[in-house]
Amino acid sequence: MLSQGGALLTADSGRPLLHTPTPLLYSASMSKLAGCNVWLKLENMQPTQSFKIRGLGYTCIKAALEQGAKLFVAVGDSNAALAVAYSGRRLGVPVTVFVPSGVQPSAVRAKIELEGACIQEGGRSIKDAYEAACALVRQTEGAVLVDKADDAAAIAGNATIVPEINVQLQRQAPAAIITAVGSGGLLSGLITGLGHCHWQQVPVIAVETHNTNTFQQALLFDSAHSSDSDTAADAGSDGPANHMKASAQPSLLPPLDEDADVDAKLGMRGKAMLARTESENVAMYLSRVRLSSDANRVAAEPTVATCLQSGSVCPSALELARIHPVVPVSVSEAMAVEACRRFLDDHQLLIEIGSAAALSVVGKRLVHQIIPDLGSDDHIVVIVTGGANISFDRLDSCRQRFPYPAPTIAKSGHEIFMRMSDSVLSATSSAQNSSTMYAATPPALLLSASPAQL
């Protein structure tokens, strides 16, 4: 048992936890807009202001308990690095964060330093900083690099969000969960948690902005290249395969107690992920950096949704998206900025603009285009992922760049939704009509308690 830093212990497993169970807030304003019950899972209330502490906190706990970690190493002045810095302080393990030199510090850097982490410059790019971090880990006994969103412990930690929702909704399945998605670590955790709660049929609406939609592009690419093999498999079966409605959800990752047989739960791609050598992981990370750099060069201007930027997607996110209903949606930055402003006005809470992208799906009433049979008694949960890289000045600067209210321009696969005003809706499609994109199965049981009683 750890005692350094006052780490809390869970009542059931005896393992320390660094994250905090967060409130599930009923939003009257968003419920009125959506025409159903909208609940907000406030991950911005975590001690590091974002969900990152769930996964990376658990990663640090395992490294301290099982590897005897004497130094945590992270890269970039990001929400992830802040979570590592906080974890190190709570666990009594020093933290070093490598950042590129000559780069304007984000608002997060001061908070990382406040947690006692050492900021060290390494090279002129994030690639150089990562290589410097790897060199320090190789040269320092007991040093552990904490940076993988696809790590088993990180996804297991992120999965803890869903059991909390299960209890807070009195074990009634929501009609959908809406979340912003970057590299996919949170998405993997949510799908894993949904499986543990036997909510395999609850769809996840994965939201990005148009210029950060790495997940949507990767999912389309993955679907296109898997369709031929699926068709061949269907030819020898009694009926068509249905990955999105699979009756059993294999877990790519062990549960929090680590007692499960990992090999029995891993798919072939998951086994390959865990079997990678360190050099292969480094090569993959540097490839992601190159992809991200290329994407940034193509973009006309830097994105305001910085927390959603990712050069690649976790393999587990794509694997799980093939067996669980996931609807990828990208929205405009103007929509995300508007949602951020309205969230502040309605709930007096300030979150990163990338996090607010998920709120825009409800605020702009897109959710009914995605789930046409959504009823007034149904429940939707929006994961408010949070983020520390935001301020009133930053939001005001973004407000001046974009129109308000923003026109609705959203994309999902080959579907494009456009609404220039609240009363006019047009939809263009290169495939089928948007209303048939996905039909969710509503909860069989309705809440007996009113939202105010929960």
Coordinates of C-alpha atoms in Angstrom, one line a residue:
M1 CA 0.0 0.0 0.0
L2 CA 1.3 3.5 -0.9
S3 CA 1.3 6.1 1.7
Q4 CA 3.4 8.8 0.0
G5 CA 1.4 11.9 -1.0
G6 CA -1.8 10.6 0.7
A7 CA -3.0 8.5 -2.3
L8 CA -6.5 7.3 -1.7
L9 CA -7.3 3.6 -1.6
T10 CA -10.3 2.0 -3.2
A11 CA -12.6 0.1 -0.8
D12 CA -12.9 -2.9 -3.1
S13 CA -9.5 -3.6 -4.6
G14 CA -7.1 -1.9 -2.1
R15 CA -5.4 -0.2 -5.0
P16 CA -4.8 3.6 -4.7
L17 CA -6.7 5.8 -7.1
L18 CA -5.7 9.3 -8.0
H19 CA -8.8 10.4 -9.9
T20 CA -12.0 11.6 -8.3
P21 CA -15.5 10.2 -9.1
T22 CA -17.2 13.1 -10.9
P23 CA -20.7 14.4 -10.8
L24 CA -23.3 13.6 -13.5
L25 CA -25.2 16.9 -13.9
Y26 CA -28.6 17.1 -15.4
S27 CA -28.7 20.0 -17.9
A28 CA -32.1 21.6 -18.1
S29 CA -31.0 24.0 -20.9
M30 CA -29.5 21.3 -23.1
S31 CA -32.4 18.9 -22.4
K32 CA -34.7 21.5 -23.7
L33 CA -32.7 21.9 -26.9
A34 CA -32.3 18.2 -27.5
G35 CA -35.9 17.2 -26.5
C36 CA -34.6 14.5 -24.2
N37 CA -32.8 14.2 -20.9
V38 CA -29.2 15.4 -21.3
W39 CA -26.6 14.5 -18.6
L40 CA -23.1 16.0 -18.3
K41 CA -20.3 13.8 -16.9
L42 CA -18.1 16.5 -15.5
E43 CA -14.5 15.3 -16.0
N44 CA -13.5 18.9 -15.9
M45 CA -13.9 18.5 -12.1
Q46 CA -11.0 16.2 -11.8
P47 CA -8.0 17.5 -9.9
T48 CA -6.1 18.1 -13.2
Q49 CA -9.2 19.5 -14.9
S50 CA -9.5 16.6 -17.4
F51 CA -10.2 12.9 -17.7
K52 CA -6.5 12.2 -18.4
I53 CA -5.9 11.6 -14.7
R54 CA -8.0 8.4 -14.8
G55 CA -5.9 6.5 -17.3
L56 CA -2.5 8.0 -16.8
G57 CA -3.0 8.1 -13.0
Y58 CA -3.6 4.4 -13.0
T59 CA -0.6 3.9 -15.3
C60 CA 1.6 5.7 -12.8
I61 CA 0.2 3.7 -9.9
K62 CA 1.0 0.4 -11.6
A63 CA 4.5 1.7 -12.5
A64 CA 5.1 2.6 -8.9
L65 CA 3.7 -0.5 -7.4
E66 CA 4.8 -3.1 -9.9
Q67 CA 7.9 -1.6 -11.4
G68 CA 9.3 0.4 -8.5
A69 CA 9.4 3.5 -10.7
K70 CA 11.7 6.2 -9.4
L71 CA 11.1 8.7 -12.1
F72 CA 8.2 9.5 -14.4
V73 CA 9.0 11.0 -17.8
A74 CA 6.4 12.8 -20.0
V75 CA 6.6 14.8 -23.2
G76 CA 4.9 18.1 -24.1
D77 CA 3.1 20.7 -21.9
S78 CA -0.3 19.0 -22.3
N79 CA -3.1 17.7 -20.2
A80 CA -1.5 14.3 -20.3
A81 CA 1.8 15.7 -18.9
L82 CA -0.2 17.6 -16.2
A83 CA -1.8 14.3 -15.2
V84 CA 1.6 12.6 -14.9
A85 CA 3.0 15.6 -12.9
Y86 CA 0.0 15.4 -10.5
S87 CA 0.4 11.6 -10.2
G88 CA 4.1 11.9 -9.4
R89 CA 3.4 14.5 -6.6
R90 CA 0.8 12.3 -5.1
L91 CA 2.9 9.1 -5.3
G92 CA 6.1 10.8 -4.2
V93 CA 7.8 10.0 -7.5
P94 CA 9.8 12.8 -9.3
V95 CA 8.6 13.9 -12.8
T96 CA 10.5 15.3 -15.7
V97 CA 8.6 16.7 -18.7
F98 CA 10.4 17.3 -22.0
V99 CA 9.2 20.2 -24.2
P100 CA 10.7 21.6 -27.4
S101 CA 12.7 24.8 -27.1
G102 CA 11.6 28.0 -28.7
V103 CA 7.9 27.1 -28.5
Q104 CA 5.3 29.3 -26.9
P105 CA 4.3 27.6 -23.6
S106 CA 0.7 26.6 -23.3
A107 CA -1.4 27.6 -20.3
V108 CA -0.8 24.1 -18.9
R109 CA 2.9 24.5 -18.4
A110 CA 2.6 26.7 -15.3
K111 CA 0.3 24.1 -13.8
I112 CA 2.7 21.3 -14.5
E113 CA 5.5 23.3 -12.7
L114 CA 3.1 24.0 -9.9
E115 CA 2.8 20.2 -9.3
G116 CA 6.6 20.1 -8.8
A117 CA 7.6 18.6 -12.2
C118 CA 10.9 19.6 -13.8
I119 CA 10.5 21.1 -17.3
Q120 CA 13.4 20.3 -19.5
E121 CA 13.9 21.5 -23.1
G122 CA 14.9 18.9 -25.6
G123 CA 15.5 19.9 -29.2
R124 CA 13.4 22.2 -31.5
S125 CA 10.5 19.9 -32.1
I126 CA 8.2 17.5 -30.3
K127 CA 10.0 14.7 -32.0
D128 CA 13.3 15.9 -30.6
A129 CA 11.7 16.2 -27.1
Y130 CA 10.4 12.6 -27.3
E131 CA 13.8 11.3 -28.3
A132 CA 15.4 13.2 -25.4
A133 CA 12.8 11.7 -23.1
C134 CA 13.6 8.2 -24.4
A135 CA 17.3 8.8 -23.9
L136 CA 16.8 9.8 -20.3
V137 CA 14.7 6.7 -19.6
R138 CA 17.4 4.5 -21.1
Q139 CA 20.1 6.1 -19.0
T140 CA 18.2 6.3 -15.7
E141 CA 17.5 3.3 -13.6
G142 CA 13.9 3.2 -12.5
A143 CA 12.7 5.8 -15.1
V144 CA 9.4 5.2 -16.8
L145 CA 8.1 7.0 -19.9
V146 CA 4.4 7.6 -19.4
D147 CA 2.9 8.6 -22.8
K148 CA 0.8 5.8 -24.2
A149 CA -2.9 6.4 -24.6
D150 CA -3.2 2.8 -25.8
D151 CA -1.5 1.3 -22.7
A152 CA -3.6 -1.4 -21.0
A153 CA -3.6 0.5 -17.6
A154 CA -4.5 3.8 -19.2
I155 CA -7.6 2.3 -21.0
A156 CA -8.6 0.4 -17.8
G157 CA -8.4 3.7 -15.9
N158 CA -10.5 5.5 -18.5
A159 CA -13.1 2.7 -18.4
T160 CA -13.9 3.7 -14.8
I161 CA -16.1 6.5 -16.1
V162 CA -18.8 4.1 -17.2
P163 CA -19.5 2.3 -13.9
E164 CA -19.9 5.7 -12.3
I165 CA -22.5 6.6 -14.9
N166 CA -24.2 3.2 -14.4
V167 CA -24.7 4.0 -10.7
Q168 CA -25.6 7.6 -11.2
L169 CA -28.3 6.7 -13.8
Q170 CA -29.6 4.0 -11.4
R171 CA -28.4 1.3 -13.8
Q172 CA -30.6 2.5 -16.7
A173 CA -28.8 2.4 -20.0
P174 CA -28.6 5.7 -21.8
A175 CA -29.7 6.0 -25.4
A176 CA -26.1 7.3 -26.3
I177 CA -22.9 8.5 -24.9
I178 CA -21.3 11.5 -26.7
T179 CA -17.6 12.3 -26.3
A180 CA -14.8 14.2 -27.9
V181 CA -12.1 12.0 -29.3
G182 CA -8.4 12.6 -30.0
S183 CA -6.1 9.6 -30.2
G184 CA -8.8 7.3 -29.0
G185 CA -7.6 6.3 -25.5
L186 CA -10.8 7.6 -23.9
L187 CA -13.0 6.0 -26.5
S188 CA -11.3 2.7 -25.9
G189 CA -11.9 3.1 -22.2
L190 CA -15.6 4.0 -22.7
I191 CA -16.3 1.0 -24.9
T192 CA -14.4 -1.3 -22.5
G193 CA -16.5 0.1 -19.6
L194 CA -19.7 -0.2 -21.5
G195 CA -18.9 -3.9 -22.0
H196 CA -18.3 -4.4 -18.3
C197 CA -21.7 -2.8 -17.5
H198 CA -23.4 -5.0 -20.2
W199 CA -24.2 -1.9 -22.2
Q200 CA -22.8 -3.2 -25.5
Q201 CA -25.7 -1.7 -27.5
V202 CA -25.3 1.8 -26.2
P203 CA -23.8 3.8 -29.1
V204 CA -20.9 6.2 -28.7
I205 CA -20.9 9.4 -30.7
A206 CA -17.2 10.2 -31.2
V207 CA -16.8 13.9 -32.0
E208 CA -13.9 15.8 -33.6
T209 CA -13.5 19.1 -35.4
H210 CA -13.1 19.0 -39.2
N211 CA -9.4 19.7 -39.1
T212 CA -8.6 17.2 -36.3
N213 CA -10.7 14.3 -37.6
T214 CA -8.0 11.7 -37.5
F215 CA -10.3 9.1 -35.9
Q216 CA -13.1 9.5 -38.5
Q217 CA -10.6 9.2 -41.3
A218 CA -8.9 6.2 -39.8
L219 CA -12.2 4.5 -39.1
L220 CA -13.3 5.0 -42.8
F221 CA -10.0 3.7 -44.0
D222 CA -10.2 0.7 -41.7
S223 CA -13.8 -0.1 -42.7
A224 CA -13.0 0.2 -46.4
H225 CA -10.0 -2.2 -46.1
S226 CA -11.9 -4.7 -43.9
S227 CA -15.0 -4.8 -46.1
D228 CA -13.5 -7.3 -48.6
S229 CA -12.5 -9.7 -45.9
D230 CA -15.9 -9.4 -44.2
T231 CA -17.6 -10.1 -47.5
A232 CA -15.5 -13.2 -48.0
A233 CA -16.3 -14.4 -44.5
D234 CA -20.0 -13.8 -45.0
A235 CA -20.1 -15.9 -48.1
G236 CA -19.4 -19.0 -46.1
S237 CA -21.8 -18.3 -43.3
D238 CA -25.6 -18.4 -42.8
G239 CA -26.0 -14.7 -42.6
P240 CA -24.1 -11.4 -42.9
A241 CA -21.7 -10.5 -40.2
N242 CA -22.6 -7.5 -38.0
H243 CA -19.6 -6.1 -36.2
M244 CA -21.5 -3.2 -34.9
K245 CA -24.1 -5.3 -33.2
A246 CA -21.9 -8.1 -31.9
S247 CA -23.5 -10.1 -29.1
A248 CA -20.2 -10.5 -27.2
Q249 CA -17.6 -7.9 -26.7
P250 CA -14.1 -9.2 -26.3
S251 CA -12.0 -7.1 -24.0
L252 CA -8.6 -6.0 -25.3
L253 CA -7.5 -5.1 -21.9
P254 CA -7.5 -6.6 -18.4
P255 CA -9.8 -5.3 -15.7
L256 CA -8.5 -3.1 -12.9
D257 CA -7.7 -6.0 -10.6
E258 CA -5.4 -7.5 -13.2
D259 CA -6.6 -11.0 -12.3
A260 CA -8.1 -11.9 -15.7
D261 CA -6.3 -14.0 -18.3
V262 CA -5.0 -11.4 -20.6
D263 CA -4.3 -13.8 -23.5
A264 CA -7.8 -15.1 -23.5
K265 CA -9.2 -11.6 -23.7
L266 CA -6.9 -10.1 -26.4
G267 CA -7.6 -10.1 -30.1
M268 CA -4.8 -10.8 -32.5
R269 CA -4.2 -7.1 -33.0
G270 CA -4.2 -6.5 -29.2
K271 CA -1.6 -9.2 -28.8
A272 CA 0.6 -7.7 -31.4
M273 CA 0.2 -4.3 -29.7
L274 CA 1.5 -5.7 -26.4
A275 CA 4.3 -7.7 -28.1
R276 CA 5.9 -4.6 -29.7
T277 CA 9.5 -4.0 -28.8
E278 CA 10.5 -0.6 -27.4
S279 CA 12.2 0.3 -30.7
E280 CA 8.9 -0.4 -32.6
N281 CA 7.0 1.7 -30.2
V282 CA 9.5 4.6 -30.6
A283 CA 9.2 4.2 -34.4
M284 CA 5.4 4.3 -34.2
Y285 CA 5.4 7.4 -32.0
L286 CA 7.8 9.2 -34.4
S287 CA 5.6 8.2 -37.3
R288 CA 2.7 9.8 -35.5
V289 CA 4.7 13.0 -35.0
R290 CA 5.5 13.1 -38.7
L291 CA 1.8 12.6 -39.6
S292 CA 0.8 15.3 -37.2
S293 CA 3.4 17.7 -38.6
D294 CA 2.2 17.0 -42.2
A295 CA -1.4 17.6 -41.1
N296 CA -0.5 20.9 -39.5
R297 CA 1.3 22.0 -42.7
V298 CA -1.8 21.3 -44.7
A299 CA -4.1 23.2 -42.4
A300 CA -4.6 26.8 -43.3
E301 CA -4.2 27.8 -39.6
P302 CA -3.6 26.1 -36.3
T303 CA -6.7 24.5 -34.7
V304 CA -8.3 26.0 -31.7
A305 CA -9.2 22.4 -30.6
T306 CA -5.7 21.7 -29.5
C307 CA -6.7 18.8 -27.2
L308 CA -8.1 16.8 -30.2
Q309 CA -4.9 17.0 -32.3
S310 CA -3.5 13.5 -33.0
G311 CA -1.3 12.2 -35.7
S312 CA -2.8 8.7 -35.4
V313 CA -5.4 6.7 -33.6
C314 CA -5.0 3.9 -30.9
P315 CA -5.2 0.5 -32.6
S316 CA -7.5 -0.6 -29.8
A317 CA -10.0 2.2 -30.6
L318 CA -10.3 1.0 -34.2
E319 CA -10.6 -2.6 -33.1
L320 CA -13.3 -1.9 -30.5
A321 CA -15.1 0.4 -33.0
R322 CA -15.6 -2.6 -35.3
I323 CA -17.5 -4.5 -32.6
H324 CA -19.3 -1.7 -30.8
P325 CA -21.7 0.9 -32.3
V326 CA -19.6 4.0 -32.8
V327 CA -20.7 7.0 -34.9
P328 CA -17.9 9.4 -35.9
V329 CA -18.9 13.0 -36.3
S330 CA -16.8 16.1 -37.1
V331 CA -18.0 19.6 -36.4
S332 CA -16.7 23.0 -37.3
E333 CA -14.4 24.9 -35.0
A334 CA -17.0 27.7 -34.9
M335 CA -19.6 25.2 -33.5
A336 CA -17.1 24.1 -30.8
V337 CA -16.4 27.7 -29.8
E338 CA -20.1 28.5 -29.7
A339 CA -20.7 25.4 -27.5
C340 CA -17.9 26.5 -25.2
R341 CA -19.4 29.9 -24.8
R342 CA -22.9 28.5 -24.1
F343 CA -21.6 26.0 -21.6
L344 CA -20.0 28.9 -19.7
D345 CA -23.1 30.9 -19.9
D346 CA -25.5 28.1 -18.9
H347 CA -23.3 26.2 -16.3
Q348 CA -20.6 28.8 -15.3
L349 CA -17.9 26.2 -16.2
L350 CA -15.0 26.9 -18.6
I351 CA -13.6 24.0 -20.6
E352 CA -11.3 23.6 -23.6
I353 CA -12.8 24.2 -27.0
G354 CA -12.0 20.7 -28.2
S355 CA -14.0 19.3 -25.3
A356 CA -16.9 21.5 -26.2
A357 CA -17.1 19.9 -29.6
A358 CA -19.0 17.1 -28.0
L359 CA -21.5 19.5 -26.5
S360 CA -22.1 21.1 -30.0
V361 CA -23.7 17.9 -31.2
V362 CA -26.5 18.4 -28.6
G363 CA -26.5 22.2 -28.7
K364 CA -27.0 22.2 -32.5
R365 CA -29.6 19.5 -32.3
L366 CA -27.6 17.1 -34.4
V367 CA -28.2 14.2 -32.1
H368 CA -31.7 13.6 -33.7
Q369 CA -30.0 13.3 -37.1
I370 CA -27.8 10.6 -35.7
I371 CA -30.4 8.8 -33.6
P372 CA -33.8 9.5 -35.3
D373 CA -36.0 7.6 -32.9
L374 CA -34.7 9.4 -29.8
G375 CA -37.6 10.0 -27.5
S376 CA -38.3 12.7 -24.9
D377 CA -37.9 10.1 -22.1
D378 CA -34.6 8.9 -23.3
H379 CA -31.3 9.8 -21.7
I380 CA -28.0 11.0 -23.3
V381 CA -24.7 11.4 -21.5
V382 CA -22.1 13.8 -22.7
I383 CA -18.6 13.3 -21.4
V384 CA -17.2 16.8 -20.6
T385 CA -13.6 15.9 -21.0
G386 CA -12.4 19.2 -19.7
G387 CA -8.8 20.4 -20.2
A388 CA -6.5 23.0 -18.6
N389 CA -5.4 24.8 -21.7
I390 CA -8.2 27.5 -21.6
S391 CA -8.7 30.9 -20.2
F392 CA -11.2 33.8 -20.6
D393 CA -8.8 35.6 -22.8
R394 CA -8.3 32.5 -25.0
L395 CA -12.0 32.0 -25.4
D396 CA -12.6 35.7 -26.2
S397 CA -9.8 35.5 -28.8
C398 CA -11.5 32.5 -30.4
R399 CA -14.9 34.2 -30.2
Q400 CA -13.6 37.1 -32.4
R401 CA -12.4 34.6 -35.0
F402 CA -15.7 32.8 -35.6
P403 CA -19.3 33.8 -36.3
Y404 CA -21.9 33.6 -33.5
P405 CA -24.2 31.8 -33.6
A406 CA -22.3 29.4 -35.9
P407 CA -23.9 27.7 -38.9
T408 CA -24.2 24.0 -38.4
I409 CA -21.7 22.1 -40.7
A410 CA -21.1 18.5 -39.6
K411 CA -19.7 15.4 -41.3
S412 CA -20.1 11.7 -40.5
G413 CA -18.6 9.3 -42.9
H414 CA -20.0 10.3 -46.3
E415 CA -22.8 12.3 -44.8
I416 CA -22.7 16.1 -44.6
F417 CA -25.2 18.0 -42.5
M418 CA -25.8 21.8 -43.0
R419 CA -28.1 24.1 -41.1
M420 CA -27.6 27.8 -41.8
S421 CA -30.2 28.8 -39.2
D422 CA -32.4 27.1 -36.5
S423 CA -35.3 26.9 -38.9
V424 CA -33.6 25.7 -42.1
L425 CA -32.0 22.4 -42.6
S426 CA -30.4 20.9 -45.6
A427 CA -28.5 17.7 -45.9
T428 CA -26.3 16.5 -48.7
S429 CA -25.1 12.9 -49.0
S430 CA -22.8 11.0 -51.2
A431 CA -24.4 7.8 -49.9
Q432 CA -27.8 7.3 -48.2
N433 CA -30.0 9.8 -46.3
S434 CA -28.6 10.8 -43.0
S435 CA -31.7 9.7 -41.0
T436 CA -30.8 6.1 -41.7
M437 CA -27.2 6.3 -40.6
Y438 CA -27.8 4.7 -37.2
A439 CA -30.9 3.8 -35.3
A440 CA -30.2 3.3 -31.6
T441 CA -32.2 0.9 -29.5
P442 CA -33.8 3.0 -26.7
P443 CA -33.5 1.7 -23.1
A444 CA -36.0 -1.0 -22.3
L445 CA -36.7 0.6 -18.9
L446 CA -37.2 4.2 -18.0
L447 CA -36.1 6.0 -14.9
S448 CA -38.7 6.0 -12.2
A449 CA -37.1 9.0 -10.6
S450 CA -37.2 12.5 -12.0
P451 CA -33.9 14.0 -13.0
A452 CA -33.9 16.2 -10.0
Q453 CA -34.1 13.2 -7.7
L454 CA -31.0 11.5 -9.1

